[in-house]
Coordinates of C-alpha atoms and ligand atoms in Angstrom, one line a residue:
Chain A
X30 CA -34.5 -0.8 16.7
X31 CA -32.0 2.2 17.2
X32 CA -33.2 5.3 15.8
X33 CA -30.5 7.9 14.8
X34 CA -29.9 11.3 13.1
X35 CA -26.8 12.5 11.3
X36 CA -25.2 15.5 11.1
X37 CA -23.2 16.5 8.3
X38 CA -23.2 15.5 4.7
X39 CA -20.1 15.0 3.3
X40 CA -18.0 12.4 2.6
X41 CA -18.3 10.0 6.0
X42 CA -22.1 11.4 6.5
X43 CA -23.0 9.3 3.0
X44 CA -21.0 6.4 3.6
X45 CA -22.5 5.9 6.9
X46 CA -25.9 6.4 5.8
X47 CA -25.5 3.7 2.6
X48 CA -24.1 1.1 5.4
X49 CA -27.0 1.8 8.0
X50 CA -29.7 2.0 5.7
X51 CA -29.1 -1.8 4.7
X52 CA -29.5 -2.8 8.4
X53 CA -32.4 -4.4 10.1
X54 CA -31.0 -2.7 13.5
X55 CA -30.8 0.6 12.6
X56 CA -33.3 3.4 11.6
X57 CA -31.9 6.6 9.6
X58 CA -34.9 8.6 10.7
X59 CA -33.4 11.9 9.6
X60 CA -30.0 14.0 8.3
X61 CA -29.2 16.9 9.2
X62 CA -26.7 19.5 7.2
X63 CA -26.1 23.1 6.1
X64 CA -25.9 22.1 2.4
X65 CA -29.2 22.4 0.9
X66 CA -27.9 20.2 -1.9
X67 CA -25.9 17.7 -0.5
X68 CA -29.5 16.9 1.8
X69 CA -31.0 15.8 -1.4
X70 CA -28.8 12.6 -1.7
X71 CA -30.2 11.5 1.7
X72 CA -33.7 12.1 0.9
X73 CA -34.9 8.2 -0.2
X74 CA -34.7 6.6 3.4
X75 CA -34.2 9.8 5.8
X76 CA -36.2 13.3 6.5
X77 CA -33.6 16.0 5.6
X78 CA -33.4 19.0 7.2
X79 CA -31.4 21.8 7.2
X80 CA -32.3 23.5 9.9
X81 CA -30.2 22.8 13.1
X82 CA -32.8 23.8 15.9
X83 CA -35.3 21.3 14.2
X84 CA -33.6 17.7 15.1
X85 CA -35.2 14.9 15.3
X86 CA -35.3 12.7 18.7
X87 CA -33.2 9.7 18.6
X88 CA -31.5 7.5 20.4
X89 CA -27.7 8.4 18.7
X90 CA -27.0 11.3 17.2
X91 CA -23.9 11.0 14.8
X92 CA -22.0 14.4 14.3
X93 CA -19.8 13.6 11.1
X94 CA -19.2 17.2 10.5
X95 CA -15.5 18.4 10.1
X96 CA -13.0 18.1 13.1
X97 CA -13.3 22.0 13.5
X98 CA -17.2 22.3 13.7
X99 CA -17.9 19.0 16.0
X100 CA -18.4 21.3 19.3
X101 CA -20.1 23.6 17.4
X102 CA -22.8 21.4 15.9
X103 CA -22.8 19.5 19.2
X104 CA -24.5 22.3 21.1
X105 CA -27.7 21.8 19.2
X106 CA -28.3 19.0 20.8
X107 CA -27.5 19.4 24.5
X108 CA -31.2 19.1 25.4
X109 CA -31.7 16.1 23.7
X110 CA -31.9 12.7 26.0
X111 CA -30.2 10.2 23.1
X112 CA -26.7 9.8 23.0
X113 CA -23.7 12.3 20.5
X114 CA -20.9 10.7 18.9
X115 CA -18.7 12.7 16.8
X116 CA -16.8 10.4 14.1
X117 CA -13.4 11.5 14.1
X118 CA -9.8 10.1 15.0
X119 CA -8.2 12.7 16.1
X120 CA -10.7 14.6 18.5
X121 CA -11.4 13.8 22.1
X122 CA -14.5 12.2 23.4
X123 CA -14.6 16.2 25.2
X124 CA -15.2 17.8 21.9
X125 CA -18.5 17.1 22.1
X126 CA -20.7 19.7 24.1
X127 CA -23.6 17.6 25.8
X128 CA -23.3 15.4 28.8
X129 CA -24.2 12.0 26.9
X130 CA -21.3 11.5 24.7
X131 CA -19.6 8.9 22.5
X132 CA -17.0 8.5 19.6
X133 CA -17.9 6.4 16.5
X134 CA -14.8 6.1 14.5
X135 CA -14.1 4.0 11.3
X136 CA -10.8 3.5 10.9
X137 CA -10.6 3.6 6.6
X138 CA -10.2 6.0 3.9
X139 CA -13.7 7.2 2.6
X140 CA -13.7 7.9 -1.0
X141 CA -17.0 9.6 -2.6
X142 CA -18.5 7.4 -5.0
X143 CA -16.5 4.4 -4.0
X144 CA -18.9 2.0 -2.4
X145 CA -17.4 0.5 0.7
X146 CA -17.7 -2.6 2.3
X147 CA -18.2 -2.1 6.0
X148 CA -18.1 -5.3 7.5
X149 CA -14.3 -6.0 8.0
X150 CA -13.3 -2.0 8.3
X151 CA -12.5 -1.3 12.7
X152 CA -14.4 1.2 14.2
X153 CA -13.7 2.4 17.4
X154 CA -15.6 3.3 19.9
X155 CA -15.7 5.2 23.1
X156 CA -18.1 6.7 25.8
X157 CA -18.1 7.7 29.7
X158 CA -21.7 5.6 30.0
X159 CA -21.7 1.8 30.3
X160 CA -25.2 2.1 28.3
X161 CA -23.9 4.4 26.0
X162 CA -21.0 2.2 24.6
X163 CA -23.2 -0.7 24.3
X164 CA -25.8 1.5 22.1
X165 CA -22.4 2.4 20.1
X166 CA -21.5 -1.7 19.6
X167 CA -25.4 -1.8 18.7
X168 CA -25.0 0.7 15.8
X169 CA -21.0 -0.8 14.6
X170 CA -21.9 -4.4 14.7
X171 CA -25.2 -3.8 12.7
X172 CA -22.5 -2.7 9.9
X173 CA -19.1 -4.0 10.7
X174 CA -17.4 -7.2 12.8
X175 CA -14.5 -5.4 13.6
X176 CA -15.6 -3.1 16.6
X177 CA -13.3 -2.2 19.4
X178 CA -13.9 0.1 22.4
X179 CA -10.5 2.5 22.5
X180 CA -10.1 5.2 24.5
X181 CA -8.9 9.4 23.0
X182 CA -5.4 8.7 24.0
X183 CA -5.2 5.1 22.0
X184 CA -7.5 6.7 19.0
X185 CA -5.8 9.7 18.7
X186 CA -2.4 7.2 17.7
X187 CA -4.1 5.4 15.4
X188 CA -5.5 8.0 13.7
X189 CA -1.4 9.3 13.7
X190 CA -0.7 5.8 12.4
X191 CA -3.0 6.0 9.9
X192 CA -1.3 9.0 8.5
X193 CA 2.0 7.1 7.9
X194 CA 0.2 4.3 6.4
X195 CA -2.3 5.6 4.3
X196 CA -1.1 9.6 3.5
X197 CA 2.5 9.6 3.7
X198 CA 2.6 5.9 1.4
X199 CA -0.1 7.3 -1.0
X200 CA 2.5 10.0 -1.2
X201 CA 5.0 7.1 -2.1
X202 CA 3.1 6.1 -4.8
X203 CA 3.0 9.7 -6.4
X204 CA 6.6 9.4 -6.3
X205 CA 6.8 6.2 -7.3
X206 CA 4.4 7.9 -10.4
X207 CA 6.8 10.5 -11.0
X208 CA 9.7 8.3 -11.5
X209 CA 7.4 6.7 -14.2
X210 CA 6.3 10.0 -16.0
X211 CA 9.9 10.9 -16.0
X212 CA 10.8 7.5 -18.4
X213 CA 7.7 8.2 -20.6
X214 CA 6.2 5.0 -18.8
X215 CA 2.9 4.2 -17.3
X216 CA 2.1 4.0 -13.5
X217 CA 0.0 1.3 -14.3
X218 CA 3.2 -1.0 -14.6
X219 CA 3.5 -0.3 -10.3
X220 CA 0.1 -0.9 -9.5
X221 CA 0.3 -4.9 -9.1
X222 CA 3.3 -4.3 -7.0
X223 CA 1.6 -1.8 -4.8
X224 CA -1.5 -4.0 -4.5
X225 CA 1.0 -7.1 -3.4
X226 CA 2.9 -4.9 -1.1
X227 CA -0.5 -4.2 0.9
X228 CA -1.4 -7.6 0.9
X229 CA 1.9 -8.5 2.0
X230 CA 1.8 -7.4 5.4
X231 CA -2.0 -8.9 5.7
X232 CA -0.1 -12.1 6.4
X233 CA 3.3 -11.3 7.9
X234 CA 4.4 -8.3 9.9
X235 CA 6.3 -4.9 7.8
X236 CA 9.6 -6.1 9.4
X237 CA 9.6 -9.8 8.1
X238 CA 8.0 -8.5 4.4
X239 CA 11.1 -6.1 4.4
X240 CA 13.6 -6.6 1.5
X241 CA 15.6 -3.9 -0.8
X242 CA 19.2 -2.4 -0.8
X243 CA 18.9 -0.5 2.3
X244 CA 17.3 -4.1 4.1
X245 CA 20.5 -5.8 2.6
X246 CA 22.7 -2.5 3.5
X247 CA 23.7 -3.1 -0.4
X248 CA 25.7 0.3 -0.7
X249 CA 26.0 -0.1 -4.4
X250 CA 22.6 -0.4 -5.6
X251 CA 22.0 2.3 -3.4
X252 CA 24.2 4.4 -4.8
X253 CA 23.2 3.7 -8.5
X254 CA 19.6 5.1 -7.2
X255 CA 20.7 8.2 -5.8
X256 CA 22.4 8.7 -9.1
X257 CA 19.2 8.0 -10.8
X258 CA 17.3 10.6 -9.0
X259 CA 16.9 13.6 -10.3
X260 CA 14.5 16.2 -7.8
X261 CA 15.9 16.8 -4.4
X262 CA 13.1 16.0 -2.1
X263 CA 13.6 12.3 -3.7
X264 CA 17.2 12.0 -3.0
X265 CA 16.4 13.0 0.8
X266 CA 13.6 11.1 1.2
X267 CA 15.6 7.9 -0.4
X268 CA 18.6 8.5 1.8
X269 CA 16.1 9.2 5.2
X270 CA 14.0 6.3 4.3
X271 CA 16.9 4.1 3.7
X272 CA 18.5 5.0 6.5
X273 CA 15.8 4.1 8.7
X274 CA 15.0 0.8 7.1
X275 CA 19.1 -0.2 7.9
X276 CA 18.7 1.2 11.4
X277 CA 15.2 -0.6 12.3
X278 CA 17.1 -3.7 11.2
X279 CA 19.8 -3.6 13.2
X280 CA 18.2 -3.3 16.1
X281 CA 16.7 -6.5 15.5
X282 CA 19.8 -8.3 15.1
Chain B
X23 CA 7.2 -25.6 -27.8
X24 CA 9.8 -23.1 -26.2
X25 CA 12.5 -25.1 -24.4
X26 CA 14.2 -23.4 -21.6
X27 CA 16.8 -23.6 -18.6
X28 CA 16.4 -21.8 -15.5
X29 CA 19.9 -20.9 -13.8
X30 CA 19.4 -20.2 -10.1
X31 CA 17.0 -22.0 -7.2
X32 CA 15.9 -19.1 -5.5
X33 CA 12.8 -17.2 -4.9
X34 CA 12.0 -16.1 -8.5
X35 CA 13.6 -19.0 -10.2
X36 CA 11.0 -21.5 -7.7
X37 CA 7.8 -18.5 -8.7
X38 CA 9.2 -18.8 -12.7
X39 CA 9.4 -22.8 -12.8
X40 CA 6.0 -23.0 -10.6
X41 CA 4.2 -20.6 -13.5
X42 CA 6.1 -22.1 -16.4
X43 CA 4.9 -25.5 -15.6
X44 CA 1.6 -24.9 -16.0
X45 CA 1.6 -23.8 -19.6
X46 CA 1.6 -25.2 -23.0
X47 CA 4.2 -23.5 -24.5
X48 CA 7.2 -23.4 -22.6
X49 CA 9.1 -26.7 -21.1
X50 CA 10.8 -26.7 -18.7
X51 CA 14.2 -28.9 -19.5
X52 CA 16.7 -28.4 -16.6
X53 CA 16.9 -26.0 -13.8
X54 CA 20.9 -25.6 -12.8
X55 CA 22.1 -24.3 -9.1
X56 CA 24.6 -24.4 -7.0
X57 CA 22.5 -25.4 -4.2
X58 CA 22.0 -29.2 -4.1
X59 CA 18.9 -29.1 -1.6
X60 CA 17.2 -26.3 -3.3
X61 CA 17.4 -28.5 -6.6
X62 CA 15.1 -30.8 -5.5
X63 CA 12.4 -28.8 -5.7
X64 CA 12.5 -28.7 -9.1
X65 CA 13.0 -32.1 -9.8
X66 CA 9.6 -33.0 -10.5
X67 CA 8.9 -31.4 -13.7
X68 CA 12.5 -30.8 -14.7
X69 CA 16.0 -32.2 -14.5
X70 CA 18.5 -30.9 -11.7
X71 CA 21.8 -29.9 -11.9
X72 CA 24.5 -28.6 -10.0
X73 CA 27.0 -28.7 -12.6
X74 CA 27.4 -25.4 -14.6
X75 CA 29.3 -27.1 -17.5
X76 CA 26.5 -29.3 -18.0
X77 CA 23.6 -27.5 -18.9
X78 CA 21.2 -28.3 -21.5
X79 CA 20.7 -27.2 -25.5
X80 CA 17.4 -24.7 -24.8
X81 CA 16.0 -22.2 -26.8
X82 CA 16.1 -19.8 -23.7
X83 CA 18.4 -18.9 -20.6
X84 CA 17.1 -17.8 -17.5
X85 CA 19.8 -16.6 -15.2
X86 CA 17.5 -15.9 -11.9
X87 CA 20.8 -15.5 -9.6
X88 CA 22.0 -12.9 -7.4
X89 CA 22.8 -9.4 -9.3
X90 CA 26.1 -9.7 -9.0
X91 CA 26.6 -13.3 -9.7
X92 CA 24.9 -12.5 -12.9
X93 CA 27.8 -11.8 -15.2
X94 CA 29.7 -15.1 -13.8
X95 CA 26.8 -17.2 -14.1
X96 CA 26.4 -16.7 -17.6
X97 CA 30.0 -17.0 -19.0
X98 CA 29.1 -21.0 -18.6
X99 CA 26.5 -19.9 -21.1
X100 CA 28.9 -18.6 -23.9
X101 CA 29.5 -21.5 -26.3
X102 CA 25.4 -22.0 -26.4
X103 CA 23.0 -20.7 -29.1
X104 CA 20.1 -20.0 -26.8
X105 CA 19.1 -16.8 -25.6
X106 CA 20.7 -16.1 -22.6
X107 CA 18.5 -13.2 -20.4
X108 CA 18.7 -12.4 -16.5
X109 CA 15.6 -11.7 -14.7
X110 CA 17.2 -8.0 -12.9
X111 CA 15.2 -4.8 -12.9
X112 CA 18.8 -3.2 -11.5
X113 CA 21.7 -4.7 -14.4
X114 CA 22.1 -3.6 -17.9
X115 CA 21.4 -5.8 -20.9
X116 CA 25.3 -5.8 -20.7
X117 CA 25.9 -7.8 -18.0
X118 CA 25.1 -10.7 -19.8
X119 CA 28.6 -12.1 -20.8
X120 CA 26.9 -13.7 -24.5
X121 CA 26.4 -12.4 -27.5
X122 CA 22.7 -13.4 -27.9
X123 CA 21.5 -11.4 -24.2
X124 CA 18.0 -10.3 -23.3
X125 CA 16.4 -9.1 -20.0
X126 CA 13.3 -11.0 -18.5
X127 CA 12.3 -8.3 -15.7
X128 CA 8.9 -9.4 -13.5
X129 CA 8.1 -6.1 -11.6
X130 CA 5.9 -7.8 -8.6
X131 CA 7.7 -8.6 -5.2
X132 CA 7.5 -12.5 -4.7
X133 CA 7.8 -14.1 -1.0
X134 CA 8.7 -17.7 -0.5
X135 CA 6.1 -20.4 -0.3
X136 CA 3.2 -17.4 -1.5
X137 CA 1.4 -18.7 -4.9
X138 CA 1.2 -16.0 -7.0
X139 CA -1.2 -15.5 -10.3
X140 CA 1.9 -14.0 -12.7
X141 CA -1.2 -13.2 -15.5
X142 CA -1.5 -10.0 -14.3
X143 CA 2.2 -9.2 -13.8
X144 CA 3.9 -6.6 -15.6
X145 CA 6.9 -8.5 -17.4
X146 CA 9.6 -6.2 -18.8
X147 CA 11.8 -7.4 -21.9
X148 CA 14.4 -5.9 -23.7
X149 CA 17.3 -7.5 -26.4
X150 CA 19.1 -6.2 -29.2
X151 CA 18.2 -8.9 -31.6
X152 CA 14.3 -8.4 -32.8
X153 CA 14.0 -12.2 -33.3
X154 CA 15.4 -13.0 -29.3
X155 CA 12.7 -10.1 -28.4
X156 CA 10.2 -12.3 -29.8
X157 CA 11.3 -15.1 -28.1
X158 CA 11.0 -13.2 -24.8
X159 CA 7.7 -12.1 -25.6
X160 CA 6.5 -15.1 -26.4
X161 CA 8.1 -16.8 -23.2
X162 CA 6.2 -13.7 -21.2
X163 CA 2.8 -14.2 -22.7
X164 CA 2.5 -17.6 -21.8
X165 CA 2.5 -16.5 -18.7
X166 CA 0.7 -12.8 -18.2
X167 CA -1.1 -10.6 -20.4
X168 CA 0.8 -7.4 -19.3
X169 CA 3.9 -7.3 -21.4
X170 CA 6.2 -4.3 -21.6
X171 CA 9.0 -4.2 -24.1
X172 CA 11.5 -1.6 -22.1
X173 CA 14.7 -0.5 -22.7
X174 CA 17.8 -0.4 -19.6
X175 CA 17.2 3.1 -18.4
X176 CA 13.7 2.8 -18.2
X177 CA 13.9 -0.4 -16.2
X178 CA 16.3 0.7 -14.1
X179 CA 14.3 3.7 -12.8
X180 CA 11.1 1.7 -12.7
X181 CA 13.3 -0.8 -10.2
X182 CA 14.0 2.6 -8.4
X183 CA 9.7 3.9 -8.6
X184 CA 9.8 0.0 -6.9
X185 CA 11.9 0.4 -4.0
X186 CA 9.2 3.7 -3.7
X187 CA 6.5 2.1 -3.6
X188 CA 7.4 -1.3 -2.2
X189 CA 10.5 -0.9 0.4
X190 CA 9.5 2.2 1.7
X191 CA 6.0 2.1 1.7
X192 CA 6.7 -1.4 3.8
X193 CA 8.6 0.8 6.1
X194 CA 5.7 3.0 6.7
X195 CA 3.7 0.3 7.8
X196 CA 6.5 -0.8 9.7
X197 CA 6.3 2.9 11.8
X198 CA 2.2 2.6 12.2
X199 CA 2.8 -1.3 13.6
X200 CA 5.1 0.5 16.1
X201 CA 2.8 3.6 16.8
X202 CA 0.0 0.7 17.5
X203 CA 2.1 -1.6 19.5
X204 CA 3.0 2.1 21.7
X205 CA -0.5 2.4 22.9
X206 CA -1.0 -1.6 23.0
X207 CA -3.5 -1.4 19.6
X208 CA -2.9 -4.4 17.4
X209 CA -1.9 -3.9 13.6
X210 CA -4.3 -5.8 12.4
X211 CA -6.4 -2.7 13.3
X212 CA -4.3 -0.5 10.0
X213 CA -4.8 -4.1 8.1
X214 CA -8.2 -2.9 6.0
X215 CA -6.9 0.9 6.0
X216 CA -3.5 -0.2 4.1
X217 CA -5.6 -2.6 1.4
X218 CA -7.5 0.6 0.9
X219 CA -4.8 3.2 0.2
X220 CA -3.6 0.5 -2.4
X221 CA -6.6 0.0 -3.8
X222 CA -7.8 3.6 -4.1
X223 CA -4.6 4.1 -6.7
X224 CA -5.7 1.1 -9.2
X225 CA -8.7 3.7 -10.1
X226 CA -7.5 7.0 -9.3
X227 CA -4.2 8.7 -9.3
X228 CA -2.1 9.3 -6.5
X229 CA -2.3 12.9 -6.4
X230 CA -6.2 12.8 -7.0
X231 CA -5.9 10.1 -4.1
X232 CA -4.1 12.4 -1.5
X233 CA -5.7 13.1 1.1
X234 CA -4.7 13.8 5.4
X235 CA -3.6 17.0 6.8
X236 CA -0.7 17.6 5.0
X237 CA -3.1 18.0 2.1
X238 CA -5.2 20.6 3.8
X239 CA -2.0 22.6 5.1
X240 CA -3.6 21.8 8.3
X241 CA -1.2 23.4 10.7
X242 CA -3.3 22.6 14.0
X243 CA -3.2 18.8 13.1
X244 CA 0.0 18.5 12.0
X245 CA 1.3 19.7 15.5
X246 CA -1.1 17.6 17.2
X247 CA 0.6 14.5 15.6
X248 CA 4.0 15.8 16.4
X249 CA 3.5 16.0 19.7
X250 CA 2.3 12.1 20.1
X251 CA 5.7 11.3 18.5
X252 CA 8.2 10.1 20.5
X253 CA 10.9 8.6 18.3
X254 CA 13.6 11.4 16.9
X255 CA 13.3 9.1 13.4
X256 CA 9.6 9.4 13.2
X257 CA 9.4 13.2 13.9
X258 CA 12.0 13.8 11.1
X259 CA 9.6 11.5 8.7
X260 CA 6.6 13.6 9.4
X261 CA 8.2 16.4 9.0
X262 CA 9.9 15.7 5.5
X263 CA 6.7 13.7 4.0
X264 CA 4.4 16.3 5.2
X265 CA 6.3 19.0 3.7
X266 CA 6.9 17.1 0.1
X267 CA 3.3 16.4 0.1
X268 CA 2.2 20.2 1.1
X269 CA 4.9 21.2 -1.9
X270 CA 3.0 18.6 -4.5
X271 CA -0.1 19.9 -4.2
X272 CA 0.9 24.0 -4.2
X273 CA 2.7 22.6 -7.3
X274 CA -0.5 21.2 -9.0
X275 CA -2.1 24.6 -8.2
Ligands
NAP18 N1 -13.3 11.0 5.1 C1 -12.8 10.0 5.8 O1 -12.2 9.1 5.2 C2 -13.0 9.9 7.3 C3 -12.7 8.7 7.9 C4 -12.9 8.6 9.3 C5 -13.4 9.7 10.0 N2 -13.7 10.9 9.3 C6 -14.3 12.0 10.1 O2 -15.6 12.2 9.7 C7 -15.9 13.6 9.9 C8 -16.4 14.2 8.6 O3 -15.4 14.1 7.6 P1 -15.7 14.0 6.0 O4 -14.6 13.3 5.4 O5 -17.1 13.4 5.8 O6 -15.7 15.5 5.7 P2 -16.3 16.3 4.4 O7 -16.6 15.4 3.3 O8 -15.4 17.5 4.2 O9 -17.7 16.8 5.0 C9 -17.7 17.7 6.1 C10 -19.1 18.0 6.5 O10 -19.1 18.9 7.6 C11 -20.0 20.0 7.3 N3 -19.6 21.2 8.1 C12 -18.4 21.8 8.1 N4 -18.4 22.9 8.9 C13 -19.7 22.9 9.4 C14 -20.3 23.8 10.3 N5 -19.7 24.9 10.9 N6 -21.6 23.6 10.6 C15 -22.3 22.6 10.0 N7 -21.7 21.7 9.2 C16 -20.4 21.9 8.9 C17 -19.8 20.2 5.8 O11 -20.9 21.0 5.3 P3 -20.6 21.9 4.0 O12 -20.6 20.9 2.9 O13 -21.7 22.8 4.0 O14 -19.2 22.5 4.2 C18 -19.9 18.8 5.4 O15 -21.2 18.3 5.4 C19 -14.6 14.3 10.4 O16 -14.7 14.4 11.8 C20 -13.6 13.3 10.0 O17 -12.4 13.4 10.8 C21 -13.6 11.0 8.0
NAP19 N1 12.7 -11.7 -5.4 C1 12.0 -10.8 -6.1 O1 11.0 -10.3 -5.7 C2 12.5 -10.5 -7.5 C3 11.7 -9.7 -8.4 C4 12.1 -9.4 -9.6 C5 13.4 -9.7 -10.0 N2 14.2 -10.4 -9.1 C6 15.6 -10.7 -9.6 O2 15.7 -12.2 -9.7 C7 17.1 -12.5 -9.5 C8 17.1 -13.6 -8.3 O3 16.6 -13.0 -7.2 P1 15.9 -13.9 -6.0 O4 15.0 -13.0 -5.3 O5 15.4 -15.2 -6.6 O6 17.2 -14.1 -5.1 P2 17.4 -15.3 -4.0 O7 16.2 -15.9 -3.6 O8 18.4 -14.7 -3.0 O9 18.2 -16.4 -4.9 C9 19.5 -16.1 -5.5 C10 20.0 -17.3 -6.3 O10 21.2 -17.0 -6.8 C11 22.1 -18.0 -6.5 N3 23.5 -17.5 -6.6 C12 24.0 -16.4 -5.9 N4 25.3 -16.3 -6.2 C13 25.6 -17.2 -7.1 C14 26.8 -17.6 -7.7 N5 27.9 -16.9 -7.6 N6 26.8 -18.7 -8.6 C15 25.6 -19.4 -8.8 N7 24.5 -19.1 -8.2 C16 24.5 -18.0 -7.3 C17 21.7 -18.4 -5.2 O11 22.3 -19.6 -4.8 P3 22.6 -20.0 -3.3 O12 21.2 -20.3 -2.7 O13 23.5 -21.2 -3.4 O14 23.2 -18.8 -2.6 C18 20.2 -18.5 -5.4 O15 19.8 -19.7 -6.1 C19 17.9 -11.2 -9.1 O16 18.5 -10.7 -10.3 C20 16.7 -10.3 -8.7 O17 17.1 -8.9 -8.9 C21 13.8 -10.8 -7.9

């Protein structure tokens, strides 16, 4: 049985603790948090606690605190013996201030109130300790199937990548929302699309599941859009985007 | 029993004749295409032809061809009573070349040899006559239960919200494959974190949705990623995307 504490109770700090508190493996013994009431949502299968100089001993201690306050919260725990892994994509293992540290990071978009399903959703992990990685497999396979160990350098890119695919093309579909709003329609008319677009490229790779005027290099059709638009951060972003989609296919030719 | 011909043997005319077969209320009678070995997968339910002055007396038209064939295509249609209606988000009700035209728009993206469930997709109509409207409608409900009667204009920019939310956001996923395959990561890694993003819009909207460092005018981040870029084309895509989205949300303020 692995015994941990977490740190933080936000958005990650609640999804983590529905997933592990289903496990056999894993023991939530306590959370740990500023927010007085925020703790009480933890309070069923965990000791809350918002005092920092009053943590639990565990075996892992998960700091899912913002980027920003990671070292910061870290230091409470540098004379504990159990191992610290902060949560996030874009910081290095180095972030965190004690000598037995790890990186426990789920590659997905948390949404509060939005159950998740943590079985297929990648989480990455990382540590300097042979014994400390395989306690971090322990506590992602007792939730998820889909654990890799990945180094700062490789996380830190995916965390990048995950800014194209999930920021910048939720950004899309406000656009693409827009353009609806502007017709008196309904966004609800693009959500089957957007659905089949993502499942799309669950089967074949973005470059075969291209298709669209700028894939055909149909100038025409291309034109008749840029007439159609009416703000100017759409007609740059259509002509950039197009531009790019004509260029990444002929350099597969 | 609503008797039609489909004109064309590509992808939507095979996705059409697949989900048209399986109702009640629509037969099938002849598919017609220039393409002798593409006809024969339509030969089981219907009659092939390649000759356009031989088609059928139907109650309905379907000219699933090429955008710009779709004027041509239907001139063999003038001397027939039948409702005549391409299947184009991009081309006017004009460019029908009969008097009795309509427009049969399904806004989904459809890949060869992928089943798809059609009950769900949105299927625009539009005709001048109200009794040819009904026809359409009827010929669309057999089929899904999301039917939109929508006029040129409107179609036209929701084909343009489509190349939004389907070409471009393709490419995005394009540029995080690439990011991956730069650190040797797989893309199956992105794989649950796209589903996600598309999911997270069916309930919420887009703006509500947006999330990433962008959002939070996170200056420190945003250089961070910038830095891990290598390619001019994706430095100019942060850039732009992050900037629209930082402009959105001052907007919403
Ligand atoms: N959300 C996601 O989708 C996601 C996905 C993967 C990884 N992550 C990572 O998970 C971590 C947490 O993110 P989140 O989304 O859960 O953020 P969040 O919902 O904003 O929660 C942040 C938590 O950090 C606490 N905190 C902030 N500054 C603190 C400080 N100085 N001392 C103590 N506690 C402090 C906050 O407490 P207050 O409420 O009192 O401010 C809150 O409990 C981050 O490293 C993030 O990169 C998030
Ligand atoms: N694919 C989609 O996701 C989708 C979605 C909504 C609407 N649409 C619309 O559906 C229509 C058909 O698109 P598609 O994707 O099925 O295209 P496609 O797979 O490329 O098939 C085009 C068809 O048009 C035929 N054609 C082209 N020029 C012709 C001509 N001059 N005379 C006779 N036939 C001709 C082609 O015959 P050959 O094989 O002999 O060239 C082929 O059968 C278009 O108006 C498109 O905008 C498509």
């Amino acid at each position: 049985m692995l015994r941990i504490v977490i740190l933080g109770t936000g958005n990650l700090a609640k999804h983590l603790y529905d997933a592990f508190i289903t496990t056999k493996d894993v023991d939530v013994l306590q959370v740990v948090g500023r927010n007085r009431e925020d703790l009480q949502q933890f309070s069923e299968y965990a000791t809350i606690s918002n005092d920092f100089d009053a943590i639990a001993e565990a075996d892992v201690y998960l700091v899912a605190v913002k980027d920003d306050a990671i070292s910061e919260v870290s230091k409470y725990l540098s004379n504990k013996k159990g191992l610290v892994a902060h949560t996030s994509g874009a910081m290095c293992l180095n972030a965190i201030q004690t000598t037995n540290k790890g990186v426990f990071y789920p590659l997905q978009t948390f949404t509060k109130g939005i159950a998740v399903d943590f079985s297929n959703i990648p989480i990455c992990i990382e540590a300097e300790e042979k014994d400390s990685l395989e306690s971090l497999r322990t506590l992602a396979t007792s939730i998820s199937e889909n654990v890799h160990h990945i180094d700062s350098d490789q996380r830190k890119k995916l965390h990048l990548a995950a800014v194209f695919v999930n920021n910048f093309t939720n950004y899309l579909y406000h656009v693409g929302e827009e353009l609806c709003l502007e017709e008196g329609l309904s966004f609800e008319l693009l959500k089957p699309l957007i659905l089949e677009t993502a499942n799309k490229v669950q089967i074949m790779s973005p470059i075969e599941a291209q298709t669209g005027p700028a894939r055909r290099n149909d100038l025409k059709s291309m034109g008749n859009h840029l007439e159609l638009l009416n703000k100017e951060e759409h007609i740059t972003l259509y002509k950039l985007l197009s531009q790019a989609i004509k260029q990444a296919h002929e350099e597969e030719l």
